[in-house]
Amino acid sequence: MAQKTYRRWLFTLLGWFVACSLFFPIFWMFLTSFKTEVAAVATPPQLFFLPTLENYVAIQDRANYFNYALNSVAVSLGSTILALLLAVPAAYAMAFFPTKRTKSTLLWMLSTRMLPPVGVLVPIYILCRNARLLDTRIGLIIIYTLINLPIVVWMIYSFFRDVPKDILEADRMDGANTQQELIHVLLPLALPGIASTALLSIILSWNEAFWSLNLTTANAAPLTAFIASFSSPQGLFWAKLSAASTLAIAPILIFGWLSQRQLVRGLTFGAVK
């Protein structure tokens, strides 16, 4: 009994140590956003200081934060919805009507995530230029959808595989067609998994920086481009950069905190039967 208690305390302390280590950079960035530029680069670092809001005022005067935030919301939600519309039928076909090439197709889709983005930057840039999709939300939505689609298909496929086939067979015996089976039976059963997949896709789209920096300039630039705009040839303004980063990650942190129960529930879907 004493050994179990000791192990529980040990794992609890280890968990807190890992959590604090992961959270500390965010905490320090938050503190730095309330420092002056001189205090932000002071050596040794200052833990206690007189806070100021001048950095937040300066970045709002320099760029309209809400325009960038609106672009991030529109692109993240749009790409997630489009990816789900494409992934759900694909995962349904692969999970319940597999062929000899199903596994190889899934592996090929996943392997596309291993391709360095810079390797396809030039052809994608030319395609977007010819289609007049540069610096547009639609262009980013298409790109983000293609980037996240392999992961979305893989996750939904794994969730569909955990649904008992007996339920679907009983539904077919009752006369349900494929559309009714998918909408009225399969989707409600796999809803926790689909919700967690959608949350992950939103987070990945929100944090994507490479394509937003190369395919947008002003009109469709999301918050990742907003952060990068505070890097200049004169140097890095750490206090203002920290304030911009805090404003950029605050919405997704709050969203993730509010939806953490649904995310955990979805990721453990089918683990216990």
CSV table of C-alpha atoms in Angstrom, one decimal:
chain,number,residue,atom,x,y,z
A,1,MET,CA,0.0,0.0,0.0
A,2,ALA,CA,2.8,2.3,0.9
A,3,GLN,CA,4.6,1.5,-2.3
A,4,LYS,CA,1.5,2.3,-4.4
A,5,THR,CA,1.2,5.6,-2.6
A,6,TYR,CA,4.8,6.4,-3.2
A,7,ARG,CA,4.5,5.7,-6.9
A,8,ARG,CA,1.4,7.8,-7.2
A,9,TRP,CA,3.1,10.8,-5.6
A,10,LEU,CA,6.2,10.2,-7.7
A,11,PHE,CA,4.2,10.2,-11.0
A,12,THR,CA,2.2,13.2,-9.8
A,13,LEU,CA,5.3,15.2,-9.1
A,14,LEU,CA,6.8,14.1,-12.5
A,15,GLY,CA,3.6,15.1,-14.2
A,16,TRP,CA,3.7,18.6,-12.6
A,17,PHE,CA,7.4,19.0,-13.5
A,18,VAL,CA,6.7,18.2,-17.2
A,19,ALA,CA,3.6,20.4,-17.3
A,20,CYS,CA,5.5,23.4,-15.7
A,21,SER,CA,8.4,22.9,-18.1
A,22,LEU,CA,6.1,23.0,-21.1
A,23,PHE,CA,4.2,26.0,-19.8
A,24,PHE,CA,7.2,28.1,-18.6
A,25,PRO,CA,8.1,29.5,-22.1
A,26,ILE,CA,4.5,30.7,-22.5
A,27,PHE,CA,4.5,32.2,-19.0
A,28,TRP,CA,7.8,34.0,-19.6
A,29,MET,CA,6.5,35.3,-23.0
A,30,PHE,CA,3.5,36.7,-21.2
A,31,LEU,CA,5.6,38.4,-18.6
A,32,THR,CA,7.9,39.9,-21.2
A,33,SER,CA,5.0,41.4,-23.0
A,34,PHE,CA,4.5,43.7,-20.1
A,35,LYS,CA,8.1,44.8,-19.9
A,36,THR,CA,9.9,47.7,-21.6
A,37,GLU,CA,12.3,46.8,-24.4
A,38,VAL,CA,15.2,47.5,-22.0
A,39,ALA,CA,13.8,45.3,-19.3
A,40,ALA,CA,13.1,42.5,-21.8
A,41,VAL,CA,16.7,42.1,-22.7
A,42,ALA,CA,18.2,42.8,-19.2
A,43,THR,CA,20.8,40.5,-17.8
A,44,PRO,CA,20.1,38.8,-15.5
A,45,PRO,CA,16.4,38.5,-16.4
A,46,GLN,CA,14.0,40.5,-14.3
A,47,LEU,CA,11.2,38.5,-12.6
A,48,PHE,CA,9.9,41.5,-10.7
A,49,PHE,CA,9.3,44.8,-12.7
A,50,LEU,CA,6.9,47.6,-13.2
A,51,PRO,CA,4.4,46.4,-15.8
A,52,THR,CA,3.4,48.5,-18.8
A,53,LEU,CA,0.8,48.2,-21.6
A,54,GLU,CA,2.9,50.3,-24.1
A,55,ASN,CA,3.7,47.2,-26.1
A,56,TYR,CA,0.1,46.3,-26.7
A,57,VAL,CA,-0.7,49.9,-27.6
A,58,ALA,CA,2.2,50.1,-30.0
A,59,ILE,CA,1.3,46.9,-31.9
A,60,GLN,CA,-2.3,48.0,-32.2
A,61,ASP,CA,-1.2,51.3,-33.6
A,62,ARG,CA,1.1,49.6,-36.1
A,63,ALA,CA,-1.3,46.9,-37.3
A,64,ASN,CA,-5.0,46.1,-36.8
A,65,TYR,CA,-4.9,42.9,-34.7
A,66,PHE,CA,-8.6,42.1,-35.3
A,67,ASN,CA,-8.1,41.9,-39.1
A,68,TYR,CA,-5.4,39.3,-38.7
A,69,ALA,CA,-7.4,37.4,-36.0
A,70,LEU,CA,-10.4,37.3,-38.3
A,71,ASN,CA,-8.3,35.9,-41.1
A,72,SER,CA,-7.0,33.2,-38.8
A,73,VAL,CA,-10.5,32.3,-37.7
A,74,ALA,CA,-11.9,32.2,-41.2
A,75,VAL,CA,-9.0,30.1,-42.6
A,76,SER,CA,-8.9,27.7,-39.7
A,77,LEU,CA,-12.6,27.0,-39.6
A,78,GLY,CA,-12.9,27.0,-43.4
A,79,SER,CA,-10.1,24.5,-43.9
A,80,THR,CA,-11.3,22.3,-41.1
A,81,ILE,CA,-14.9,22.1,-42.5
A,82,LEU,CA,-13.6,21.4,-46.0
A,83,ALA,CA,-11.2,18.7,-44.7
A,84,LEU,CA,-14.0,17.0,-42.8
A,85,LEU,CA,-16.3,17.0,-45.8
A,86,LEU,CA,-13.6,15.3,-47.8
A,87,ALA,CA,-12.2,13.0,-45.1
A,88,VAL,CA,-15.5,11.5,-43.7
A,89,PRO,CA,-16.5,9.8,-47.0
A,90,ALA,CA,-12.9,8.7,-47.7
A,91,ALA,CA,-12.5,7.2,-44.2
A,92,TYR,CA,-15.9,5.6,-44.4
A,93,ALA,CA,-15.0,3.8,-47.7
A,94,MET,CA,-11.6,2.7,-46.4
A,95,ALA,CA,-12.9,1.5,-43.0
A,96,PHE,CA,-15.9,-0.5,-44.2
A,97,PHE,CA,-15.1,-1.3,-47.8
A,98,PRO,CA,-11.3,-1.9,-47.8
A,99,THR,CA,-9.4,-3.1,-50.8
A,100,LYS,CA,-5.9,-4.5,-51.3
A,101,ARG,CA,-4.6,-1.0,-51.8
A,102,THR,CA,-6.3,0.6,-48.8
A,103,LYS,CA,-3.3,0.4,-46.4
A,104,SER,CA,-0.9,1.5,-49.1
A,105,THR,CA,-3.1,4.5,-49.9
A,106,LEU,CA,-3.2,5.4,-46.2
A,107,LEU,CA,0.6,5.2,-45.9
A,108,TRP,CA,1.0,7.2,-49.1
A,109,MET,CA,-1.3,9.9,-47.7
A,110,LEU,CA,0.6,10.0,-44.4
A,111,SER,CA,4.0,10.1,-46.2
A,112,THR,CA,3.0,13.4,-47.9
A,113,ARG,CA,3.3,15.0,-44.4
A,114,MET,CA,7.0,14.1,-44.4
A,115,LEU,CA,7.6,16.2,-47.5
A,116,PRO,CA,9.5,19.5,-46.7
A,117,PRO,CA,7.1,22.3,-47.5
A,118,VAL,CA,9.9,24.3,-49.2
A,119,GLY,CA,10.2,21.5,-51.7
A,120,VAL,CA,6.9,22.3,-53.3
A,121,LEU,CA,6.8,26.1,-52.6
A,122,VAL,CA,7.6,27.2,-56.1
A,123,PRO,CA,5.0,25.1,-58.0
A,124,ILE,CA,2.3,25.9,-55.4
A,125,TYR,CA,3.2,29.6,-55.6
A,126,ILE,CA,2.9,29.5,-59.4
A,127,LEU,CA,-0.4,27.6,-59.3
A,128,CYS,CA,-1.8,30.1,-56.8
A,129,ARG,CA,-0.6,33.1,-58.9
A,130,ASN,CA,-2.1,31.7,-62.1
A,131,ALA,CA,-5.4,31.0,-60.3
A,132,ARG,CA,-5.3,34.5,-58.7
A,133,LEU,CA,-5.4,33.0,-55.2
A,134,LEU,CA,-2.3,34.8,-53.8
A,135,ASP,CA,-3.1,36.8,-50.6
A,136,THR,CA,-6.7,35.4,-50.5
A,137,ARG,CA,-8.5,33.4,-47.8
A,138,ILE,CA,-9.7,30.9,-50.3
A,139,GLY,CA,-6.1,30.1,-51.3
A,140,LEU,CA,-5.0,29.5,-47.7
A,141,ILE,CA,-8.1,27.4,-47.0
A,142,ILE,CA,-7.3,25.1,-50.0
A,143,ILE,CA,-3.6,24.8,-49.0
A,144,TYR,CA,-4.4,24.2,-45.3
A,145,THR,CA,-7.0,21.6,-46.3
A,146,LEU,CA,-4.5,19.7,-48.4
A,147,ILE,CA,-1.9,19.9,-45.6
A,148,ASN,CA,-4.2,18.6,-42.9
A,149,LEU,CA,-6.3,16.1,-44.9
A,150,PRO,CA,-3.9,13.1,-44.5
A,151,ILE,CA,-4.0,13.4,-40.7
A,152,VAL,CA,-7.8,14.0,-40.6
A,153,VAL,CA,-8.4,11.0,-42.8
A,154,TRP,CA,-6.2,8.8,-40.7
A,155,MET,CA,-7.8,9.9,-37.4
A,156,ILE,CA,-11.4,9.5,-38.6
A,157,TYR,CA,-10.5,6.2,-40.2
A,158,SER,CA,-9.2,4.9,-36.9
A,159,PHE,CA,-12.4,6.1,-35.1
A,160,PHE,CA,-14.6,4.4,-37.7
A,161,ARG,CA,-12.7,1.2,-37.3
A,162,ASP,CA,-13.6,1.2,-33.6
A,163,VAL,CA,-17.4,1.3,-34.4
A,164,PRO,CA,-18.9,-2.3,-34.1
A,165,LYS,CA,-19.8,-3.5,-37.6
A,166,ASP,CA,-22.8,-5.4,-36.1
A,167,ILE,CA,-24.6,-2.0,-35.6
A,168,LEU,CA,-24.1,-1.1,-39.3
A,169,GLU,CA,-25.2,-4.5,-40.5
A,170,ALA,CA,-28.4,-4.3,-38.3
A,171,ASP,CA,-29.1,-0.9,-39.8
A,172,ARG,CA,-28.7,-2.3,-43.4
A,173,MET,CA,-31.1,-5.1,-42.6
A,174,ASP,CA,-33.6,-2.4,-41.6
A,175,GLY,CA,-33.4,-1.0,-45.1
A,176,ALA,CA,-31.0,2.0,-44.6
A,177,ASN,CA,-29.0,3.1,-47.6
A,178,THR,CA,-25.4,4.3,-47.5
A,179,GLN,CA,-26.3,7.9,-46.9
A,180,GLN,CA,-28.7,7.1,-44.0
A,181,GLU,CA,-26.2,4.7,-42.5
A,182,LEU,CA,-23.4,7.3,-42.6
A,183,ILE,CA,-25.5,10.3,-41.3
A,184,HIS,CA,-27.9,8.7,-38.8
A,185,VAL,CA,-25.8,5.9,-37.4
A,186,LEU,CA,-22.1,6.2,-38.0
A,187,LEU,CA,-21.6,9.9,-37.5
A,188,PRO,CA,-23.4,10.0,-34.1
A,189,LEU,CA,-21.4,7.0,-32.9
A,190,ALA,CA,-18.1,8.5,-33.9
A,191,LEU,CA,-19.0,12.1,-33.0
A,192,PRO,CA,-16.4,12.4,-30.1
A,193,GLY,CA,-13.6,11.3,-32.4
A,194,ILE,CA,-14.7,13.6,-35.2
A,195,ALA,CA,-14.9,16.5,-32.8
A,196,SER,CA,-11.4,15.9,-31.5
A,197,THR,CA,-10.2,15.6,-35.1
A,198,ALA,CA,-11.8,18.9,-35.9
A,199,LEU,CA,-10.2,20.6,-32.9
A,200,LEU,CA,-6.8,19.2,-33.9
A,201,SER,CA,-7.2,20.5,-37.4
A,202,ILE,CA,-8.2,24.0,-36.2
A,203,ILE,CA,-5.1,24.1,-34.0
A,204,LEU,CA,-2.8,23.0,-36.8
A,205,SER,CA,-4.3,25.5,-39.2
A,206,TRP,CA,-4.0,28.3,-36.6
A,207,ASN,CA,-0.3,27.6,-36.0
A,208,GLU,CA,0.7,27.1,-39.6
A,209,ALA,CA,3.2,29.8,-40.5
A,210,PHE,CA,5.2,28.7,-43.6
A,211,TRP,CA,2.5,29.0,-46.2
A,212,SER,CA,0.9,32.1,-44.7
A,213,LEU,CA,4.2,34.0,-44.8
A,214,ASN,CA,4.8,33.0,-48.4
A,215,LEU,CA,1.3,33.2,-49.9
A,216,THR,CA,-0.1,36.3,-48.2
A,217,THR,CA,1.0,39.9,-47.8
A,218,ALA,CA,-1.8,42.0,-46.2
A,219,ASN,CA,-5.4,41.1,-47.2
A,220,ALA,CA,-5.5,37.5,-46.0
A,221,ALA,CA,-2.5,37.5,-43.6
A,222,PRO,CA,-3.3,35.5,-40.4
A,223,LEU,CA,-1.9,35.9,-37.0
A,224,THR,CA,1.3,34.0,-37.8
A,225,ALA,CA,2.2,36.7,-40.3
A,226,PHE,CA,1.2,39.3,-37.7
A,227,ILE,CA,3.9,37.9,-35.4
A,228,ALA,CA,6.5,37.8,-38.1
A,229,SER,CA,5.9,41.4,-39.0
A,230,PHE,CA,7.7,42.4,-35.7
A,231,SER,CA,11.0,41.0,-36.9
A,232,SER,CA,12.8,43.8,-38.7
A,233,PRO,CA,16.4,44.4,-40.1
A,234,GLN,CA,17.0,46.6,-37.1
A,235,GLY,CA,16.6,43.6,-34.8
A,236,LEU,CA,14.1,41.8,-32.7
A,237,PHE,CA,11.9,43.9,-30.4
A,238,TRP,CA,11.4,41.2,-27.8
A,239,ALA,CA,8.8,43.0,-25.7
A,240,LYS,CA,6.6,43.9,-28.7
A,241,LEU,CA,7.2,40.5,-30.2
A,242,SER,CA,6.1,38.9,-27.0
A,243,ALA,CA,3.0,41.0,-26.9
A,244,ALA,CA,2.1,40.1,-30.4
A,245,SER,CA,2.7,36.4,-29.7
A,246,THR,CA,0.5,36.6,-26.6
A,247,LEU,CA,-2.4,38.1,-28.6
A,248,ALA,CA,-1.9,35.5,-31.3
A,249,ILE,CA,-1.9,32.4,-29.1
A,250,ALA,CA,-4.5,33.7,-26.5
A,251,PRO,CA,-7.6,32.7,-28.6
A,252,ILE,CA,-6.4,29.2,-29.4
A,253,LEU,CA,-5.2,28.6,-25.8
A,254,ILE,CA,-8.7,29.6,-24.4
A,255,PHE,CA,-10.4,27.5,-27.1
A,256,GLY,CA,-8.2,24.5,-26.3
A,257,TRP,CA,-8.8,24.9,-22.5
A,258,LEU,CA,-12.5,25.1,-23.0
A,259,SER,CA,-12.6,22.1,-25.3
A,260,GLN,CA,-10.0,19.9,-23.5
A,261,ARG,CA,-12.6,17.5,-22.1
A,262,GLN,CA,-14.0,16.9,-25.6
A,263,LEU,CA,-10.5,16.5,-27.1
A,264,VAL,CA,-9.4,13.9,-24.5
A,265,ARG,CA,-12.7,12.1,-24.9
A,266,GLY,CA,-12.3,11.9,-28.6
A,267,LEU,CA,-8.7,10.8,-28.5
A,268,THR,CA,-9.6,8.0,-26.1
A,269,PHE,CA,-12.6,7.0,-28.2
A,270,GLY,CA,-12.8,3.2,-28.5
A,271,ALA,CA,-9.9,2.6,-26.1
A,272,VAL,CA,-12.2,0.9,-23.6
A,273,LYS,CA,-15.1,-1.3,-24.7
